[in-house]
Tab-separated table of C-alpha atoms in Angstrom:
chain	number	residue	atom	x	y	z
A	1	MET	CA	-19.899	34.056	56.929
A	2	THR	CA	-18.955	35.477	53.598
A	3	PRO	CA	-15.387	36.775	53.337
A	4	ASP	CA	-14.516	40.315	52.194
A	5	ARG	CA	-12.922	40.882	49.111
A	6	PRO	CA	-9.082	41.319	49.839
A	7	THR	CA	-7.723	44.615	49.037
A	8	GLY	CA	-4.297	45.720	47.573
A	9	ILE	CA	-2.739	47.162	44.544
A	10	PRO	CA	-2.116	44.540	41.913
A	11	PRO	CA	1.547	44.565	40.472
A	12	ILE	CA	2.079	46.395	37.152
A	13	GLY	CA	3.549	44.428	34.405
A	14	GLY	CA	3.605	40.966	32.667
A	15	MET	CA	4.302	39.301	35.879
A	16	SER	CA	0.865	39.815	37.544
A	17	ILE	CA	-0.733	36.618	36.421
A	18	PRO	CA	2.051	34.330	37.594
A	19	LEU	CA	2.318	36.147	40.786
A	20	GLY	CA	-1.465	35.834	41.161
A	21	VAL	CA	-1.282	32.067	40.542
A	22	TRP	CA	1.617	31.895	43.129
A	23	LEU	CA	-0.276	33.796	45.824
A	24	LEU	CA	-3.586	31.807	45.213
A	25	GLY	CA	-1.780	28.518	45.262
A	26	ARG	CA	-0.301	29.343	48.640
A	27	GLY	CA	-3.593	30.466	50.084
A	28	ARG	CA	-3.062	34.173	49.997
A	29	ALA	CA	-6.289	35.802	48.971
A	30	LEU	CA	-4.732	38.993	47.767
A	31	GLY	CA	-3.555	37.006	44.535
A	32	ILE	CA	-7.008	37.494	43.148
A	33	ASN	CA	-6.391	41.179	42.482
A	34	CYS	CA	-3.712	40.230	40.126
A	35	PHE	CA	-6.416	39.124	37.677
A	36	SER	CA	-8.656	41.559	35.539
A	37	PRO	CA	-12.380	41.286	35.159
A	38	GLY	CA	-14.027	41.120	31.749
A	39	VAL	CA	-14.395	39.054	28.724
A	40	GLN	CA	-10.942	39.886	27.065
A	41	PRO	CA	-8.891	38.541	30.098
A	42	LEU	CA	-11.105	35.541	30.213
A	43	MET	CA	-10.532	34.756	26.591
A	44	ALA	CA	-6.721	35.046	27.124
A	45	ALA	CA	-6.861	32.790	30.052
A	46	LEU	CA	-8.711	30.150	27.813
A	47	ALA	CA	-6.285	30.638	24.885
A	48	PRO	CA	-3.559	28.429	25.845
A	49	THR	CA	-5.919	25.335	26.313
A	50	ILE	CA	-7.451	26.158	22.858
A	51	ALA	CA	-4.056	26.578	21.205
A	52	ILE	CA	-2.945	23.112	22.660
A	53	THR	CA	-6.164	21.419	21.639
A	54	LEU	CA	-5.914	22.696	18.212
A	55	ILE	CA	-2.249	21.647	17.812
A	56	GLU	CA	-3.132	18.172	19.044
A	57	LEU	CA	-6.158	17.931	16.633
A	58	ILE	CA	-3.985	18.825	13.819
A	59	SER	CA	-1.490	16.210	14.821
A	60	VAL	CA	-4.179	13.425	14.924
A	61	PHE	CA	-3.980	13.408	11.048
A	62	LEU	CA	-0.414	12.255	11.319
A	63	LEU	CA	-1.488	9.135	13.285
A	64	PRO	CA	-2.935	5.895	11.702
A	65	ALA	CA	-6.476	5.826	10.821
A	66	ASP	CA	-7.521	3.525	13.570
A	67	GLN	CA	-5.962	5.841	16.299
A	68	ARG	CA	-7.564	9.008	15.272
A	69	GLU	CA	-10.808	8.959	16.819
A	70	LEU	CA	-9.461	8.265	20.246
A	71	GLN	CA	-6.840	10.780	20.133
A	72	ALA	CA	-9.066	13.399	18.930
A	73	ILE	CA	-11.422	12.744	21.736
A	74	ARG	CA	-8.383	12.863	24.075
A	75	ALA	CA	-7.567	16.230	22.554
A	76	LEU	CA	-11.011	17.626	22.909
A	77	VAL	CA	-11.556	16.426	26.503
A	78	GLN	CA	-8.983	18.875	27.819
A	79	LEU	CA	-10.990	21.793	26.261
A	80	VAL	CA	-14.476	20.644	26.945
A	81	CYS	CA	-13.720	20.046	30.731
A	82	PRO	CA	-12.759	23.629	31.397
A	83	LEU	CA	-15.567	24.880	29.305
A	84	LEU	CA	-18.158	22.681	31.286
A	85	GLN	CA	-16.781	23.810	34.623
A	86	LEU	CA	-16.984	27.315	33.428
A	87	VAL	CA	-20.706	26.897	32.417
A	88	VAL	CA	-21.496	25.377	36.024
A	89	SER	CA	-19.604	28.139	37.774
A	90	GLU	CA	-21.424	30.905	35.911
A	91	ARG	CA	-24.692	29.226	36.481
A	92	TYR	CA	-23.925	28.814	40.212
A	93	ALA	CA	-22.622	32.419	40.457
A	94	VAL	CA	-25.876	33.895	38.979
A	95	PHE	CA	-27.713	31.617	41.518
A	96	VAL	CA	-26.081	33.056	44.603
A	97	GLY	CA	-25.904	36.580	43.148
A	98	ARG	CA	-22.330	36.751	42.235
A	99	LYS	CA	-22.744	37.311	38.694
A	100	GLY	CA	-20.609	40.588	38.470
A	101	LEU	CA	-17.668	38.882	39.880
A	102	TRP	CA	-17.697	35.840	37.647
A	103	THR	CA	-15.246	37.014	34.931
A	104	ARG	CA	-12.595	37.871	37.331
A	105	TYR	CA	-13.079	34.620	39.089
A	106	ALA	CA	-13.248	32.470	35.956
A	107	THR	CA	-9.901	34.209	34.742
A	108	ALA	CA	-8.183	33.430	37.982
A	109	SER	CA	-9.514	29.945	37.922
A	110	LEU	CA	-8.288	28.982	34.488
A	111	TRP	CA	-4.826	30.357	35.111
A	112	CYS	CA	-4.609	28.501	38.470
A	113	ALA	CA	-5.621	25.240	36.863
A	114	TRP	CA	-2.176	25.191	35.304
A	115	LEU	CA	-0.519	25.052	38.747
A	116	PRO	CA	-1.517	21.194	39.374
A	117	VAL	CA	-0.225	20.441	35.953
A	118	ILE	CA	3.124	22.077	36.426
A	119	MET	CA	3.298	20.289	40.074
A	120	MET	CA	2.574	16.863	38.452
A	121	ILE	CA	5.386	17.379	35.836
A	122	MET	CA	7.894	18.649	38.526
A	123	ALA	CA	6.868	15.819	40.789
A	124	GLU	CA	7.496	13.212	38.118
A	125	GLY	CA	10.866	14.862	37.028
A	126	ILE	CA	12.102	14.798	40.602
A	127	MET	CA	11.045	11.110	41.206
A	128	ARG	CA	13.083	10.109	37.981
A	129	ILE	CA	16.132	12.006	39.348
A	130	ILE	CA	15.876	10.833	42.988
A	131	MET	CA	13.866	7.538	42.609
A	132	PRO	CA	14.247	6.153	39.260
A	133	ALA	CA	12.464	2.781	40.214
A	134	ALA	CA	9.473	4.443	41.713
A	135	ALA	CA	9.195	6.740	38.779
A	136	SER	CA	8.581	3.714	36.509
A	137	SER	CA	5.868	2.341	38.953
A	138	SER	CA	2.178	2.921	38.051
A	139	ALA	CA	1.318	2.893	41.469
A	140	ALA	CA	3.752	5.448	42.441
A	141	LEU	CA	2.775	7.673	39.665
A	142	ALA	CA	-0.982	7.179	40.572
A	143	GLY	CA	-0.307	8.160	44.198
A	144	VAL	CA	1.408	11.306	43.057
A	145	ALA	CA	-1.579	12.058	40.722
A	146	VAL	CA	-3.985	11.599	43.435
A	147	GLY	CA	-2.060	13.858	45.808
A	148	VAL	CA	-2.050	16.509	43.166
A	149	TRP	CA	-5.772	16.168	42.286
A	150	LEU	CA	-6.602	16.636	45.994
A	151	TYR	CA	-4.665	19.827	46.048
A	152	SER	CA	-6.308	20.836	42.708
A	153	LEU	CA	-9.817	20.346	44.725
A	154	TRP	CA	-8.640	22.431	47.478
A	155	LEU	CA	-7.257	25.178	45.017
A	156	THR	CA	-10.707	25.217	43.082
A	157	TRP	CA	-12.521	25.664	46.562
A	158	TYR	CA	-10.130	28.357	47.574
A	159	VAL	CA	-10.252	30.333	44.374
A	160	THR	CA	-14.008	30.022	44.274
A	161	ARG	CA	-14.211	31.266	47.820
A	162	VAL	CA	-11.927	34.366	47.252
A	163	GLY	CA	-12.953	35.195	43.790
A	164	LEU	CA	-16.738	34.941	44.164
A	165	VAL	CA	-16.699	36.183	47.842
A	166	MET	CA	-18.523	33.038	49.029
A	167	THR	CA	-18.908	31.207	52.141
A	168	ALA	CA	-16.970	28.090	52.864
A	169	TRP	CA	-20.080	25.875	52.325
A	170	GLN	CA	-21.042	27.788	49.001
A	171	SER	CA	-17.523	27.090	47.763
A	172	VAL	CA	-17.781	23.459	48.571
A	173	ILE	CA	-21.055	23.184	46.814
A	174	MET	CA	-19.349	24.912	43.678
A	175	THR	CA	-16.396	22.471	43.869
A	176	VAL	CA	-18.638	19.518	43.961
A	177	LEU	CA	-20.853	20.645	41.220
A	178	GLN	CA	-17.864	21.307	38.959
A	179	THR	CA	-16.139	17.994	39.856
A	180	VAL	CA	-19.531	15.928	39.424
A	181	SER	CA	-20.081	17.515	35.995
A	182	VAL	CA	-16.660	16.565	34.891
A	183	PHE	CA	-16.863	12.886	36.227
A	184	LEU	CA	-20.329	12.620	34.582
A	185	LEU	CA	-18.671	13.604	31.166
A	186	ILE	CA	-15.891	11.131	31.796
A	187	GLY	CA	-18.464	8.335	32.614
A	188	LEU	CA	-20.233	9.138	29.344
A	189	LEU	CA	-16.910	8.901	27.461
A	190	LEU	CA	-16.159	5.512	29.003
A	191	LEU	CA	-19.544	4.180	28.277
A	192	VAL	CA	-19.793	5.141	24.463
A	193	PRO	CA	-17.488	4.064	21.624
A	194	PRO	CA	-14.376	4.285	21.357
A	195	HIS	CA	-14.576	3.978	25.322
A	196	TYR	CA	-11.965	6.688	26.151
A	197	ASN	CA	-10.889	6.261	29.715
A	198	ALA	CA	-9.843	9.667	30.922
A	199	ILE	CA	-9.076	8.463	34.500
A	200	ALA	CA	-6.342	6.177	33.425
A	201	ASP	CA	-4.790	9.074	31.648
A	202	LEU	CA	-5.271	11.322	34.802
A	203	PHE	CA	-3.937	8.685	37.231
A	204	GLY	CA	-1.282	7.045	35.106
A	205	ALA	CA	-3.147	3.642	35.197
A	206	PRO	CA	-1.919	0.998	32.610
């Protein structure tokens, strides 16, 4: 059964995006109304990732020559992965007849993608304060990363369902397609020189 789009007046002012992320992150469908449709809001949502990537690419030139290639790939991956997911989601939205809802969904999805990142940073900080020994353990950090990643999968599924007004199974398919596309890219990067291991960065493996 396809859910109806939630109704409600979005808040006015600069706090609409944080509130939308907070609501969607807690499973409140009304949060989707905090995001505007259109190309301009979508570009604004992508801007932080582009800015961070550019800063890291510039900083690559401060590194020794033998480290530049790997660090440049690491910087680009954090931009290419969201772009890849956007392409996959747009194609699937067209396939299921939800093209008109896609820009609002994509904007919400990009902003909500920062929530697991913030959660991971906060979890590591709390661990370092409460359990310093565990915070230095690769296994403990990997466990936290897995938990946050599972939450991010649920969040991807939920934002898809609410933003594109899809059924639960349609949202599952979208989430699987996006996840598989990213893992295929990661696998390709691992196979070709300089053999960048994005999984090790993600889960804190040595």
